[in-house]
mmCIF file of C-alpha atoms in Angstrom:
data_model
loop_
_atom_site.group_PDB
_atom_site.id
_atom_site.type_symbol
_atom_site.label_atom_id
_atom_site.label_comp_id
_atom_site.label_asym_id
_atom_site.label_seq_id
_atom_site.Cartn_x
_atom_site.Cartn_y
_atom_site.Cartn_z
ATOM 1 C CA MET A 1 -62.586 41.096 41.846
ATOM 2 C CA LYS A 2 -65.751 43.103 41.602
ATOM 3 C CA LEU A 3 -64.856 46.491 40.112
ATOM 4 C CA VAL A 4 -67.188 49.495 40.188
ATOM 5 C CA ARG A 5 -67.384 53.150 39.274
ATOM 6 C CA PHE A 6 -69.189 55.296 41.823
ATOM 7 C CA GLY A 7 -70.337 58.901 42.051
ATOM 8 C CA GLN A 8 -72.446 61.330 40.084
ATOM 9 C CA PRO A 9 -72.727 61.012 36.276
ATOM 10 C CA GLY A 10 -69.585 62.320 34.627
ATOM 11 C CA SER A 11 -67.638 62.358 37.915
ATOM 12 C CA GLU A 12 -67.382 58.659 38.719
ATOM 13 C CA LYS A 13 -64.375 57.239 40.546
ATOM 14 C CA PRO A 14 -63.020 53.687 40.408
ATOM 15 C CA GLY A 15 -63.590 51.288 43.246
ATOM 16 C CA LEU A 16 -63.975 47.664 44.216
ATOM 17 C CA ILE A 17 -66.376 45.640 46.324
ATOM 18 C CA ASP A 18 -64.758 44.077 49.403
ATOM 19 C CA SER A 19 -65.683 40.750 50.996
ATOM 20 C CA GLN A 20 -68.297 42.498 53.167
ATOM 21 C CA GLY A 21 -70.019 44.033 50.142
ATOM 22 C CA LYS A 22 -68.711 47.539 50.845
ATOM 23 C CA ILE A 23 -67.412 49.863 48.131
ATOM 24 C CA ARG A 24 -63.725 50.764 48.502
ATOM 25 C CA ASP A 25 -62.161 53.753 46.733
ATOM 26 C CA LEU A 26 -59.386 52.843 44.267
ATOM 27 C CA SER A 27 -58.787 56.348 42.912
ATOM 28 C CA ALA A 28 -55.359 56.594 44.593
ATOM 29 C CA HIS A 29 -54.218 53.636 42.484
ATOM 30 C CA VAL A 30 -56.006 54.096 39.153
ATOM 31 C CA ASP A 31 -57.716 57.138 37.636
ATOM 32 C CA ASP A 32 -60.694 55.317 36.072
ATOM 33 C CA PHE A 33 -61.731 52.020 34.545
ATOM 34 C CA THR A 34 -61.153 52.986 30.948
ATOM 35 C CA GLY A 35 -59.798 50.417 28.537
ATOM 36 C CA ALA A 36 -56.238 51.486 29.283
ATOM 37 C CA ASN A 37 -56.662 50.354 32.899
ATOM 38 C CA LEU A 38 -58.265 46.991 32.183
ATOM 39 C CA SER A 39 -55.146 45.167 31.005
ATOM 40 C CA PRO A 40 -54.155 41.916 32.728
ATOM 41 C CA ALA A 41 -51.097 43.646 34.229
ATOM 42 C CA THR A 42 -53.150 46.466 35.753
ATOM 43 C CA LEU A 43 -55.778 44.088 37.084
ATOM 44 C CA ASP A 44 -53.036 41.977 38.702
ATOM 45 C CA LYS A 45 -51.718 45.074 40.490
ATOM 46 C CA LEU A 46 -55.187 45.945 41.776
ATOM 47 C CA ARG A 47 -55.745 42.367 42.880
ATOM 48 C CA ALA A 48 -52.680 42.605 45.122
ATOM 49 C CA ILE A 49 -54.105 45.555 47.091
ATOM 50 C CA ASP A 50 -55.616 44.830 50.485
ATOM 51 C CA PRO A 51 -59.193 46.185 50.251
ATOM 52 C CA ALA A 52 -59.102 47.048 53.967
ATOM 53 C CA SER A 53 -56.377 49.596 53.186
ATOM 54 C CA LEU A 54 -58.709 51.542 50.870
ATOM 55 C CA PRO A 55 -61.130 54.303 51.948
ATOM 56 C CA GLU A 56 -64.694 53.112 52.422
ATOM 57 C CA VAL A 57 -67.360 54.742 50.247
ATOM 58 C CA PRO A 58 -70.661 55.685 51.949
ATOM 59 C CA ALA A 59 -73.452 53.165 51.516
ATOM 60 C CA GLY A 60 -76.041 54.241 48.973
ATOM 61 C CA THR A 61 -73.565 56.063 46.724
ATOM 62 C CA ARG A 62 -74.682 55.926 43.086
ATOM 63 C CA LEU A 63 -72.984 53.382 40.851
ATOM 64 C CA GLY A 64 -72.160 54.235 37.266
ATOM 65 C CA ALA A 65 -71.467 51.804 34.455
ATOM 66 C CA PRO A 66 -68.364 49.819 35.503
ATOM 67 C CA VAL A 67 -66.400 50.752 32.366
ATOM 68 C CA ALA A 68 -65.699 54.209 30.932
ATOM 69 C CA GLY A 69 -64.769 55.473 27.483
ATOM 70 C CA THR A 70 -66.316 52.578 25.554
ATOM 71 C CA ARG A 71 -65.848 53.076 21.815
ATOM 72 C CA ASN A 72 -67.642 49.997 20.491
ATOM 73 C CA PHE A 73 -70.826 48.584 22.019
ATOM 74 C CA ILE A 74 -71.634 45.422 20.084
ATOM 75 C CA ALA A 75 -74.719 43.269 20.642
ATOM 76 C CA ILE A 76 -75.780 39.796 19.553
ATOM 77 C CA GLY A 77 -79.261 38.961 18.328
ATOM 78 C CA LEU A 78 -81.190 35.701 18.782
ATOM 79 C CA ASN A 79 -78.431 33.915 20.712
ATOM 80 C CA TYR A 80 -80.632 31.694 22.903
ATOM 81 C CA VAL A 81 -82.490 28.807 21.280
ATOM 82 C CA ASP A 82 -85.787 29.447 23.075
ATOM 83 C CA HIS A 83 -85.668 33.177 22.356
ATOM 84 C CA ALA A 84 -85.153 32.577 18.640
ATOM 85 C CA LYS A 85 -88.096 30.170 18.674
ATOM 86 C CA GLU A 86 -90.415 32.533 20.572
ATOM 87 C CA THR A 87 -89.818 35.238 17.947
ATOM 88 C CA GLY A 88 -90.683 32.780 15.161
ATOM 89 C CA GLN A 89 -87.245 32.986 13.578
ATOM 90 C CA GLU A 90 -84.814 30.289 12.530
ATOM 91 C CA ILE A 91 -81.810 29.397 14.667
ATOM 92 C CA PRO A 92 -78.973 31.560 13.293
ATOM 93 C CA ALA A 93 -76.192 29.748 11.439
ATOM 94 C CA GLU A 94 -73.788 32.536 12.394
ATOM 95 C CA PRO A 95 -73.978 35.181 15.138
ATOM 96 C CA ILE A 96 -76.186 38.180 14.350
ATOM 97 C CA LEU A 97 -74.271 41.375 15.134
ATOM 98 C CA PHE A 98 -75.633 44.871 15.629
ATOM 99 C CA ASN A 99 -74.517 48.051 17.346
ATOM 100 C CA LYS A 100 -75.779 49.922 20.348
ATOM 101 C CA ALA A 101 -74.532 53.503 20.493
ATOM 102 C CA PRO A 102 -72.042 53.935 23.364
ATOM 103 C CA SER A 103 -73.964 57.093 24.312
ATOM 104 C CA CYS A 104 -76.804 54.856 25.556
ATOM 105 C CA ILE A 105 -74.664 53.426 28.378
ATOM 106 C CA CYS A 106 -75.789 54.366 31.891
ATOM 107 C CA GLY A 107 -75.536 53.133 35.469
ATOM 108 C CA PRO A 108 -77.216 49.927 36.628
ATOM 109 C CA ASN A 109 -79.869 51.653 38.724
ATOM 110 C CA ASP A 110 -80.309 54.866 36.743
ATOM 111 C CA ASP A 111 -83.750 55.728 35.401
ATOM 112 C CA ILE A 112 -84.524 54.358 31.936
ATOM 113 C CA MET A 113 -86.169 57.054 29.860
ATOM 114 C CA TYR A 114 -88.758 56.619 27.140
ATOM 115 C CA PRO A 115 -87.397 58.026 23.886
ATOM 116 C CA LYS A 116 -89.528 60.587 22.096
ATOM 117 C CA ASN A 117 -92.330 58.942 20.059
ATOM 118 C CA SER A 118 -91.720 55.553 21.682
ATOM 119 C CA GLU A 119 -94.549 53.017 21.438
ATOM 120 C CA HIS A 120 -93.133 49.581 22.282
ATOM 121 C CA MET A 121 -90.285 49.665 24.799
ATOM 122 C CA ASP A 122 -89.035 46.211 25.757
ATOM 123 C CA TRP A 123 -86.614 44.518 28.176
ATOM 124 C CA GLU A 124 -83.748 42.050 27.630
ATOM 125 C CA VAL A 125 -81.559 40.666 30.419
ATOM 126 C CA GLU A 126 -78.091 39.772 29.105
ATOM 127 C CA ILE A 127 -74.556 39.007 30.171
ATOM 128 C CA ALA A 128 -71.990 41.354 28.649
ATOM 129 C CA PHE A 129 -68.223 41.073 28.490
ATOM 130 C CA VAL A 130 -65.672 43.877 28.461
ATOM 131 C CA ILE A 131 -62.462 43.644 26.464
ATOM 132 C CA GLY A 132 -59.212 43.910 28.417
ATOM 133 C CA SER A 133 -56.639 43.343 25.689
ATOM 134 C CA ARG A 134 -56.775 44.025 21.951
ATOM 135 C CA ALA A 135 -58.561 41.256 20.043
ATOM 136 C CA ARG A 136 -57.746 40.822 16.348
ATOM 137 C CA TYR A 137 -58.310 37.540 14.485
ATOM 138 C CA VAL A 138 -58.458 35.637 17.757
ATOM 139 C CA GLU A 139 -58.812 31.863 17.833
ATOM 140 C CA GLU A 140 -61.617 30.492 19.975
ATOM 141 C CA LYS A 141 -59.190 28.702 22.301
ATOM 142 C CA ASP A 142 -57.528 32.026 23.133
ATOM 143 C CA ALA A 143 -60.640 34.178 23.247
ATOM 144 C CA LEU A 144 -61.410 34.315 26.971
ATOM 145 C CA ALA A 145 -57.920 35.618 27.735
ATOM 146 C CA HIS A 146 -58.932 38.910 26.065
ATOM 147 C CA ILE A 147 -61.789 39.542 28.511
ATOM 148 C CA ALA A 148 -61.302 41.888 31.486
ATOM 149 C CA GLY A 149 -64.623 40.969 33.064
ATOM 150 C CA TYR A 150 -68.345 40.341 32.837
ATOM 151 C CA CYS A 151 -71.357 42.422 33.827
ATOM 152 C CA LEU A 152 -75.122 42.612 33.647
ATOM 153 C CA CYS A 153 -76.669 44.432 30.704
ATOM 154 C CA ASN A 154 -80.255 45.384 29.952
ATOM 155 C CA ASP A 155 -80.435 45.555 26.165
ATOM 156 C CA VAL A 156 -83.394 47.947 26.297
ATOM 157 C CA SER A 157 -85.173 47.977 22.945
ATOM 158 C CA GLU A 158 -87.797 50.079 21.202
ATOM 159 C CA ARG A 159 -89.481 47.506 18.976
ATOM 160 C CA SER A 160 -91.385 49.916 16.740
ATOM 161 C CA PHE A 161 -88.091 51.699 15.928
ATOM 162 C CA GLN A 162 -86.306 48.363 15.515
ATOM 163 C CA VAL A 163 -88.858 46.548 13.350
ATOM 164 C CA LYS A 164 -91.288 49.019 11.793
ATOM 165 C CA ARG A 165 -88.928 51.826 10.813
ATOM 166 C CA ALA A 166 -86.853 49.725 8.357
ATOM 167 C CA GLY A 167 -83.080 49.566 8.132
ATOM 168 C CA GLN A 168 -80.805 48.410 10.919
ATOM 169 C CA TRP A 169 -81.675 47.347 14.466
ATOM 170 C CA VAL A 170 -79.386 50.044 15.874
ATOM 171 C CA LYS A 171 -82.285 52.560 15.702
ATOM 172 C CA GLY A 172 -84.284 50.572 18.226
ATOM 173 C CA LYS A 173 -81.357 49.847 20.509
ATOM 174 C CA SER A 174 -79.492 53.106 21.054
ATOM 175 C CA ALA A 175 -81.731 55.678 22.720
ATOM 176 C CA GLU A 176 -80.472 57.542 25.766
ATOM 177 C CA THR A 177 -80.309 55.189 28.826
ATOM 178 C CA PHE A 178 -80.901 52.069 26.681
ATOM 179 C CA GLY A 179 -77.644 50.445 27.880
ATOM 180 C CA PRO A 180 -77.580 50.004 31.672
ATOM 181 C CA LEU A 181 -74.395 48.149 32.672
ATOM 182 C CA GLY A 182 -73.298 46.791 36.034
ATOM 183 C CA PRO A 183 -73.463 47.027 39.000
ATOM 184 C CA TRP A 184 -70.009 45.442 38.901
ATOM 185 C CA LEU A 185 -67.410 44.318 36.407
ATOM 186 C CA VAL A 186 -66.510 40.856 37.684
ATOM 187 C CA THR A 187 -63.095 39.563 36.646
ATOM 188 C CA PRO A 188 -63.009 36.062 35.126
ATOM 189 C CA ASP A 189 -61.174 34.528 38.085
ATOM 190 C CA ASP A 190 -64.281 35.159 40.214
ATOM 191 C CA ILE A 191 -66.584 33.174 37.900
ATOM 192 C CA ALA A 192 -66.362 29.383 37.972
ATOM 193 C CA ASP A 193 -68.167 28.777 34.669
ATOM 194 C CA VAL A 194 -69.408 31.692 32.601
ATOM 195 C CA GLN A 195 -71.424 29.257 30.473
ATOM 196 C CA ASN A 196 -73.536 28.141 33.424
ATOM 197 C CA LEU A 197 -75.042 31.276 34.967
ATOM 198 C CA ALA A 198 -78.731 31.813 35.689
ATOM 199 C CA LEU A 199 -80.370 35.009 34.377
ATOM 200 C CA THR A 200 -83.712 36.493 35.466
ATOM 201 C CA LEU A 201 -85.714 39.656 34.826
ATOM 202 C CA ASP A 202 -88.783 40.895 36.720
ATOM 203 C CA VAL A 203 -91.152 43.748 35.889
ATOM 204 C CA ASN A 204 -93.061 45.132 38.885
ATOM 205 C CA GLY A 205 -92.215 42.000 40.862
ATOM 206 C CA GLU A 206 -93.457 39.563 38.205
ATOM 207 C CA ARG A 207 -90.962 37.177 36.637
ATOM 208 C CA LYS A 208 -90.717 37.732 32.876
ATOM 209 C CA GLN A 209 -87.435 36.088 31.867
ATOM 210 C CA THR A 210 -85.643 33.020 33.163
ATOM 211 C CA GLY A 211 -82.623 31.551 31.429
ATOM 212 C CA ASN A 212 -79.122 30.193 31.712
ATOM 213 C CA THR A 213 -75.999 30.977 29.705
ATOM 214 C CA SER A 214 -75.687 27.217 29.077
ATOM 215 C CA THR A 215 -78.426 27.559 26.436
ATOM 216 C CA MET A 216 -76.579 30.109 24.318
ATOM 217 C CA ILE A 217 -76.342 29.140 20.669
ATOM 218 C CA PHE A 218 -72.852 30.662 20.437
ATOM 219 C CA THR A 219 -70.661 30.689 23.537
ATOM 220 C CA ILE A 220 -68.834 33.778 24.734
ATOM 221 C CA ALA A 221 -65.544 32.396 23.440
ATOM 222 C CA GLN A 222 -67.113 31.727 20.041
ATOM 223 C CA LEU A 223 -68.608 35.218 19.925
ATOM 224 C CA LEU A 224 -65.365 37.016 20.723
ATOM 225 C CA SER A 225 -63.447 34.959 18.175
ATOM 226 C CA TYR A 226 -66.132 35.501 15.541
ATOM 227 C CA ILE A 227 -66.397 39.266 16.022
ATOM 228 C CA SER A 228 -62.619 39.635 15.882
ATOM 229 C CA GLN A 229 -62.646 38.277 12.323
ATOM 230 C CA PHE A 230 -64.578 41.363 11.191
ATOM 231 C CA MET A 231 -63.306 44.156 13.446
ATOM 232 C CA VAL A 232 -60.662 44.888 16.031
ATOM 233 C CA LEU A 233 -61.985 44.875 19.582
ATOM 234 C CA GLU A 234 -60.121 47.335 21.772
ATOM 235 C CA PRO A 235 -59.822 47.440 25.582
ATOM 236 C CA GLY A 236 -62.975 48.945 27.056
ATOM 237 C CA ASP A 237 -65.235 47.740 24.235
ATOM 238 C CA VAL A 238 -68.426 46.024 25.398
ATOM 239 C CA VAL A 239 -70.173 43.032 23.839
ATOM 240 C CA THR A 240 -73.601 42.031 25.124
ATOM 241 C CA THR A 241 -74.403 38.473 24.218
ATOM 242 C CA GLY A 242 -78.147 38.011 23.686
ATOM 243 C CA THR A 243 -81.201 37.370 25.816
ATOM 244 C CA PRO A 244 -83.156 34.286 26.939
ATOM 245 C CA PRO A 245 -86.899 33.899 26.259
ATOM 246 C CA GLY A 246 -89.587 36.064 27.812
ATOM 247 C CA VAL A 247 -89.236 39.432 26.081
ATOM 248 C CA GLY A 248 -92.384 41.530 26.007
ATOM 249 C CA SER A 249 -92.739 41.603 22.231
ATOM 250 C CA ALA A 250 -92.925 37.791 22.062
ATOM 251 C CA ARG A 251 -95.460 37.332 24.855
ATOM 252 C CA LYS A 252 -99.127 36.596 24.139
ATOM 253 C CA PRO A 253 -100.588 39.135 24.477
ATOM 254 C CA ARG A 254 -97.597 41.388 23.905
ATOM 255 C CA GLU A 255 -96.395 43.465 26.856
ATOM 256 C CA PHE A 256 -94.341 46.638 26.863
ATOM 257 C CA LEU A 257 -92.812 48.896 29.479
ATOM 258 C CA LYS A 258 -94.592 52.043 30.660
ATOM 259 C CA ALA A 259 -93.680 54.966 32.883
ATOM 260 C CA GLY A 260 -93.577 53.951 36.529
ATOM 261 C CA ASP A 261 -92.582 50.335 35.907
ATOM 262 C CA GLU A 262 -89.664 48.872 37.870
ATOM 263 C CA VAL A 263 -87.335 46.441 36.099
ATOM 264 C CA VAL A 264 -85.061 44.151 38.112
ATOM 265 C CA LEU A 265 -82.337 42.048 36.477
ATOM 266 C CA ARG A 266 -80.124 39.430 38.118
ATOM 267 C CA ILE A 267 -77.337 37.107 36.982
ATOM 268 C CA ASP A 268 -75.546 34.658 39.256
ATOM 269 C CA GLY A 269 -72.384 36.268 40.583
ATOM 270 C CA LEU A 270 -72.887 39.504 38.637
ATOM 271 C CA GLY A 271 -75.324 41.253 40.967
ATOM 272 C CA GLU A 272 -78.584 43.063 40.393
ATOM 273 C CA GLN A 273 -79.938 46.026 38.443
ATOM 274 C CA ARG A 274 -83.035 47.864 39.626
ATOM 275 C CA ALA A 275 -84.330 50.679 37.396
ATOM 276 C CA LYS A 276 -87.463 52.798 37.031
ATOM 277 C CA ILE A 277 -89.027 53.658 33.673
ATOM 278 C CA VAL A 278 -89.586 57.415 33.371
ATOM 279 C CA PRO A 279 -91.285 59.580 30.719
ATOM 280 C CA PHE A 280 -89.335 61.337 27.984
ATOM 281 C CA LYS A 281 -87.799 64.645 29.001
ATOM 282 C CA LEU A 282 -85.314 67.028 27.453
#
């Protein structure tokens, strides 16, 4: 299934994408896609519904992030071999974990806003997974069973905050609109091999990133198992799993986003994000 949340910010309703690519309204069956409604049992009930029986949502309706009420937004650093090399850093022996504030989450096509005093805003196409059942000290062989679905994520980053301001990466990763998710949350049964998906990112029509999840240093199953040794992952939590090479800060010469730029992200089977960069505003 491809699950969505549609409507204006703060008033989104749950829906799904039918075989014709149309949004169908699920609000008569589930109130929202919070963690409580992402359990295997709930997803099985939704899967049994005939999409043709659901009201059709008008084309062009805004899509929000496909999960609501996220409490933990965890990210992985340097998880693609070529990306680690382009930054001049060693291949990590263990996953590098950092936080993105859940308040940075926004819809897949919402404007991305420069934070105040930003100098070096960068892009990162990533695949994220959303927890569907509580994960605590999970073994790798059981890890994927805890995932409700996968979605696109742009791990938008402010490099001067991240690198030059000392302390933790979270400062450069958590500004308002720095966590676009979606357009869809795709359940695992709709993905043949999550470790063989192509990722791309374009800025103003020019290809900047090309990668494949097959080149991850740590697989999604390894990441979930690893994280669960240090914290409990609850339903609705989001983990974004690292980016392939081609980020602006590693290019020669370096490139950064500016107001008016359009950023387009794609991952096989997970859809497309298309966002404009806009100036800071209160």
